[in-house]
PDB file of C-alpha atoms in Angstrom:
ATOM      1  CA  UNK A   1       0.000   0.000   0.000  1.00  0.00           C
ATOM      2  CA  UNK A   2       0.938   3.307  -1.109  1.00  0.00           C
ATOM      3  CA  UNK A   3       1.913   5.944   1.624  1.00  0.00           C
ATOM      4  CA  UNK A   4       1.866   9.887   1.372  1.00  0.00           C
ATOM      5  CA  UNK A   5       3.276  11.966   4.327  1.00  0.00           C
ATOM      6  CA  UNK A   6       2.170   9.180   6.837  1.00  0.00           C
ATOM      7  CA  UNK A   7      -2.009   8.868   5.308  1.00  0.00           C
ATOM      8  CA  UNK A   8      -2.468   5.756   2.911  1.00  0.00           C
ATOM      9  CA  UNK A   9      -3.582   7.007  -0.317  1.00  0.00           C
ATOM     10  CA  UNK A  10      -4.123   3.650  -1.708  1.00  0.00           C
ATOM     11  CA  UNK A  11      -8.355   2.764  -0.184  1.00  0.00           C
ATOM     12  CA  UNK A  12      -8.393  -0.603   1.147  1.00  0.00           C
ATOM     13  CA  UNK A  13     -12.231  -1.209   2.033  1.00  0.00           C
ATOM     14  CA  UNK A  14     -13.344  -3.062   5.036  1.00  0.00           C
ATOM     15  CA  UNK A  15     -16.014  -5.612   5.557  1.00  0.00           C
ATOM     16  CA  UNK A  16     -16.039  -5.195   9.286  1.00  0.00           C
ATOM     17  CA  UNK A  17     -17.334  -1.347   9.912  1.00  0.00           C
ATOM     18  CA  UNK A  18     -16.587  -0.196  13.293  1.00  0.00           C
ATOM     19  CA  UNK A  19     -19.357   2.140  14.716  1.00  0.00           C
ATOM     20  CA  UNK A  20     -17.665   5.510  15.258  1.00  0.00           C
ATOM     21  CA  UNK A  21     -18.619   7.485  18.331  1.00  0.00           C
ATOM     22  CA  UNK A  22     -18.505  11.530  19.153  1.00  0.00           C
ATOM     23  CA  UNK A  23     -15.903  12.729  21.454  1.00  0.00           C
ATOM     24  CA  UNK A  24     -16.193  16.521  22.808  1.00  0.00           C
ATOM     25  CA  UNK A  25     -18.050  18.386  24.915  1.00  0.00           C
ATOM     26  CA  UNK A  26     -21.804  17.837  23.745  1.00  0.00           C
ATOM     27  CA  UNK A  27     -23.865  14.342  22.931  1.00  0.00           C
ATOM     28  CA  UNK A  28     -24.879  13.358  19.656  1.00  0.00           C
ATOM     29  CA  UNK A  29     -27.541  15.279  17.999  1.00  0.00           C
ATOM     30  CA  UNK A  30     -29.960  14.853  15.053  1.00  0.00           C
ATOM     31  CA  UNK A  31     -29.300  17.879  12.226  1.00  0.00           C
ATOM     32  CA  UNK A  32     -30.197  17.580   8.697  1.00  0.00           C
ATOM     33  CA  UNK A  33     -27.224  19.587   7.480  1.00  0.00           C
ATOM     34  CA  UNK A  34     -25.241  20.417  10.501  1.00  0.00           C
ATOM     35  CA  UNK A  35     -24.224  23.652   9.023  1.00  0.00           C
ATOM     36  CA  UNK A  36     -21.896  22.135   7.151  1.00  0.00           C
ATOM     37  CA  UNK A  37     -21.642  23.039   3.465  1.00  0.00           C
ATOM     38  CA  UNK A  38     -20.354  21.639  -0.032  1.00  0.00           C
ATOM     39  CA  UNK A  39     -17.943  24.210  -1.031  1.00  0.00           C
ATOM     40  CA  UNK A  40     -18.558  27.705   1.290  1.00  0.00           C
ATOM     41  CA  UNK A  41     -15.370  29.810   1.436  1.00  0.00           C
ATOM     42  CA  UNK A  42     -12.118  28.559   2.242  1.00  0.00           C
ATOM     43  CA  UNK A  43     -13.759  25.288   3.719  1.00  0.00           C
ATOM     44  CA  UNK A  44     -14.473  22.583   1.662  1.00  0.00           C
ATOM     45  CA  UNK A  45     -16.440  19.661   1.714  1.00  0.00           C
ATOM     46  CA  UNK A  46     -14.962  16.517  -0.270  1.00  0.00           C
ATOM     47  CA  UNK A  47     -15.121  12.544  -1.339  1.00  0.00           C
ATOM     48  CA  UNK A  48     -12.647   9.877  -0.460  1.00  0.00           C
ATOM     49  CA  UNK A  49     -11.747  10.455  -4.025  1.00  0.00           C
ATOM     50  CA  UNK A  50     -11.124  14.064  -4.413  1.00  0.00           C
ATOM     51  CA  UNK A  51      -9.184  14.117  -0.574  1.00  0.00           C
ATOM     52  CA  UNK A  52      -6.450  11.676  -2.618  1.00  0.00           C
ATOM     53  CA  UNK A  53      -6.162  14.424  -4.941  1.00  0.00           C
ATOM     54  CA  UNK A  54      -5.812  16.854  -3.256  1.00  0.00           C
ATOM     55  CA  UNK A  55      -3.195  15.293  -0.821  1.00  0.00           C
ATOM     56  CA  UNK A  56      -1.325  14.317  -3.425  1.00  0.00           C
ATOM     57  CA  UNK A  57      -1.404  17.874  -5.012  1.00  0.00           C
ATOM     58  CA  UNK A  58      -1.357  20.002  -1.869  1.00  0.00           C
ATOM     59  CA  UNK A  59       0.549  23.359  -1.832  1.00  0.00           C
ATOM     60  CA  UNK A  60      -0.070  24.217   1.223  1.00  0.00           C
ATOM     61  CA  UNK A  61      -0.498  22.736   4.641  1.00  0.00           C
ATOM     62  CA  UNK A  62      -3.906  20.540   5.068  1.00  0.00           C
ATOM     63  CA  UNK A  63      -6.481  20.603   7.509  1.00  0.00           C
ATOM     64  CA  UNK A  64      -8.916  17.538   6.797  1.00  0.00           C
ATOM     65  CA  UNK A  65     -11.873  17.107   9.251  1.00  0.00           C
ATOM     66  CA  UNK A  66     -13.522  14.076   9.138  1.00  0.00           C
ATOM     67  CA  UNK A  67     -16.964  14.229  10.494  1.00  0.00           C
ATOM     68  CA  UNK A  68     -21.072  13.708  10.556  1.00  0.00           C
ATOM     69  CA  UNK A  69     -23.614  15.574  10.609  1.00  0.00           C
ATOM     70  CA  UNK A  70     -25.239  13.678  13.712  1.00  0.00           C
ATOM     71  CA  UNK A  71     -22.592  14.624  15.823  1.00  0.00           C
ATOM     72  CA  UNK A  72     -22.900  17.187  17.571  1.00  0.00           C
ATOM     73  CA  UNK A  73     -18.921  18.233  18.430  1.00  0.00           C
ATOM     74  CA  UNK A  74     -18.747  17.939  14.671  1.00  0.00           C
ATOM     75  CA  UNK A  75     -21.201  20.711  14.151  1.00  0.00           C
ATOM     76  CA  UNK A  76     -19.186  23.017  17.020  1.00  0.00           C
ATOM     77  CA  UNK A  77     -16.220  22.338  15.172  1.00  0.00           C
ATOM     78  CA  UNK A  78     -17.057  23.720  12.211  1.00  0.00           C
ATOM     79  CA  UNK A  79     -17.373  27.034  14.039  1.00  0.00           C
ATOM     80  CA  UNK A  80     -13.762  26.959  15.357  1.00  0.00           C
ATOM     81  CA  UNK A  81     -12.637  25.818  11.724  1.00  0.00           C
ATOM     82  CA  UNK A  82     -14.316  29.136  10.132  1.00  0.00           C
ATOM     83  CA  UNK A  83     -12.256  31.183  13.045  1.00  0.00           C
ATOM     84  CA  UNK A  84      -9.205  29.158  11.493  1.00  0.00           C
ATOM     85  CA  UNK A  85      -9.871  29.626   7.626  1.00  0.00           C
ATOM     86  CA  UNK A  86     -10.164  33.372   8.781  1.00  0.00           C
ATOM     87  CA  UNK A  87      -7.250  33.617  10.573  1.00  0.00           C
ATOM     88  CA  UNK A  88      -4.923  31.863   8.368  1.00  0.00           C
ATOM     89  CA  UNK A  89      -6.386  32.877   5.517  1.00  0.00           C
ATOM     90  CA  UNK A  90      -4.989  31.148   2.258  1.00  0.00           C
ATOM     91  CA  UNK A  91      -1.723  29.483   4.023  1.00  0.00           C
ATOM     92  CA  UNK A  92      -3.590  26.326   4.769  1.00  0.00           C
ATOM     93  CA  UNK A  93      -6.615  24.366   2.872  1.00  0.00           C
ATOM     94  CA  UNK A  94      -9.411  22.811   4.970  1.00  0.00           C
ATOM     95  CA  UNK A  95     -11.319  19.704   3.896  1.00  0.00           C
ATOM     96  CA  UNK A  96     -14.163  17.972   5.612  1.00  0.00           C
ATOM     97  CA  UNK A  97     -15.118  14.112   4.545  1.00  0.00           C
ATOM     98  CA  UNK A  98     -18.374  12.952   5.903  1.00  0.00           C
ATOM     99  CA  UNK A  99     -17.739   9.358   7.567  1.00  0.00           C
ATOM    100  CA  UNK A 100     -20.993   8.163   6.667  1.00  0.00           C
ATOM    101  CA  UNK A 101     -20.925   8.952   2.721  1.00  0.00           C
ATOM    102  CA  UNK A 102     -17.294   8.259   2.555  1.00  0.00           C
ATOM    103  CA  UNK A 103     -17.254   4.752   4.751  1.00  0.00           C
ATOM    104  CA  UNK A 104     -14.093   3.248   2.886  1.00  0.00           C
ATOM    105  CA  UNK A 105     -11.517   5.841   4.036  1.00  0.00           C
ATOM    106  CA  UNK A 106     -13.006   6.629   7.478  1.00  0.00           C
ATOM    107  CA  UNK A 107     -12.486   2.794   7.664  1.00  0.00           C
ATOM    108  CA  UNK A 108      -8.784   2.668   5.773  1.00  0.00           C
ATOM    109  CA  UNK A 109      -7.983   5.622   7.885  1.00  0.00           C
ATOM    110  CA  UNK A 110      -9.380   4.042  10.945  1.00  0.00           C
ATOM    111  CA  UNK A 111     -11.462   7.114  11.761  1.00  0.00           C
ATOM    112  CA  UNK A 112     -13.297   5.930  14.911  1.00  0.00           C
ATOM    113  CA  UNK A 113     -14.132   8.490  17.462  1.00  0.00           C
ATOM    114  CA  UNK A 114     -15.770  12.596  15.587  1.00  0.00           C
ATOM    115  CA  UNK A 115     -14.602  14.977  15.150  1.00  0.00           C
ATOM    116  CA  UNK A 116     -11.250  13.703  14.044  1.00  0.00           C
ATOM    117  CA  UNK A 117      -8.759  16.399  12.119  1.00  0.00           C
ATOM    118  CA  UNK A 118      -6.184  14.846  10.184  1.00  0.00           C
ATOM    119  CA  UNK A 119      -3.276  17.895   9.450  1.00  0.00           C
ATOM    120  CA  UNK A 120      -0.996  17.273   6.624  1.00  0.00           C
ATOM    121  CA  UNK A 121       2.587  19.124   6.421  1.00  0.00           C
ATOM    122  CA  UNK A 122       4.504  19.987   3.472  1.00  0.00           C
ATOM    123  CA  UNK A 123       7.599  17.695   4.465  1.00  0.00           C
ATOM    124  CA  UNK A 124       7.069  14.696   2.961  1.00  0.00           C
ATOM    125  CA  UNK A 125       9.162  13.272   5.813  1.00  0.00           C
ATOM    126  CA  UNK A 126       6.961  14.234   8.482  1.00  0.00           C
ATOM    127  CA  UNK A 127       3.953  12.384   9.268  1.00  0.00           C
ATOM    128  CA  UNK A 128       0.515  13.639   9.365  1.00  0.00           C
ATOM    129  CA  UNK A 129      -0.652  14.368  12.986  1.00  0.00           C
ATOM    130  CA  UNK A 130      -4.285  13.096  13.909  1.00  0.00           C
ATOM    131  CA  UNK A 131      -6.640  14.281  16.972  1.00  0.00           C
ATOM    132  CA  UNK A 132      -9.963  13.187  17.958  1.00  0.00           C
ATOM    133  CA  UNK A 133     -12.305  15.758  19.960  1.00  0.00           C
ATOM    134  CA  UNK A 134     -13.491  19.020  19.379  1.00  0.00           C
ATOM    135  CA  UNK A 135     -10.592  21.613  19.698  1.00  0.00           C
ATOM    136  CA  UNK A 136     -10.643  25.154  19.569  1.00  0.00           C
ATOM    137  CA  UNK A 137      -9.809  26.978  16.543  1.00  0.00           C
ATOM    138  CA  UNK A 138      -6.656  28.557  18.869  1.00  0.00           C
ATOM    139  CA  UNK A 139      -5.419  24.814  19.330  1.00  0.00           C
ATOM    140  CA  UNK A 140      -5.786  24.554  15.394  1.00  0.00           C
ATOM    141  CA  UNK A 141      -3.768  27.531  14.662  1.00  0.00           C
ATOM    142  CA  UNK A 142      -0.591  26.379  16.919  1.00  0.00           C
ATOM    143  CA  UNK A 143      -0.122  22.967  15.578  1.00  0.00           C
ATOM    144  CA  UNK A 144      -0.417  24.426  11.844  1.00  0.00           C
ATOM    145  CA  UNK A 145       2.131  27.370  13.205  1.00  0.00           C
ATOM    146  CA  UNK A 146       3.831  24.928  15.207  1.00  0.00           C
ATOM    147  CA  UNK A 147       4.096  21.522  14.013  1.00  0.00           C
ATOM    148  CA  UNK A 148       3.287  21.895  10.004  1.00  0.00           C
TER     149      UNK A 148
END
């Protein structure tokens, strides 16, 4: 299998689905979008298929938030993310996956517990860091400062 900066590019699909759970601050809740969006500013909203491309192709540091719209840290998350995207402006792309439309990377990736935030460095010799929880956009900004 195929690796790129420490995130398998190559899918390899799972029979077994594990059931992923939502870690933060509030319980899961029922929303019919969760405020999330396809394509609204600097945040986008992508397939397992366009993420590969866009790893692959990256210019700039990566920010990939893999969530649902169920959850409800998810949905807080996206508010911290928009602080980010305005903060850092164009010096870092953010991309959200929804888990349940995209089950074969969630599962490649092992994406178990939402919100989970994948970041993605330049160095290809670095590996991608990975948290699980809802974090506040202030946390976001010092590991892109810090650790991209």
């Amino acid at each position: 299998m195929a690796k790129e900066d420490g995130l398998d590019v190559d899918i390899v699909f799972r029979k077994k689905q594990k059931k992923k759970t939502c870690r933060g601050s509030s319980p899961p809740q029922a929303s019919s979008s969760g405020g999330e969006s396809k394509g609204s500013g600097r945040i986008r909203q992508v397939n397992e298929e366009e993420l590969e491309v866009e790893i692959v192709n990256r210019e700039k540091p990566l920010i990939i938030d893999f969530f649902a719209t169920w959850c409800g840290p998810c949905v807080m998350l996206q508010k911290e993310l928009e602080q980010v995207a305005e903060t850092l402006g164009d010096s870092v792309q953010i991309l959200k996956i929804d888990c349940d439309e995209n089950e074969g990377i969630s599962s490649a990736l092992q994406i178990q517990g939402l919100p989970t935030l994948i970041f993605v460095g330049m160095d290809a010799d670095k590996p991608a860091l990975r948290t699980e929880g809802l974090l506040p956009a202030q946390s976001i900004i010092d590991i892109i400062q810090n650790e991209m």
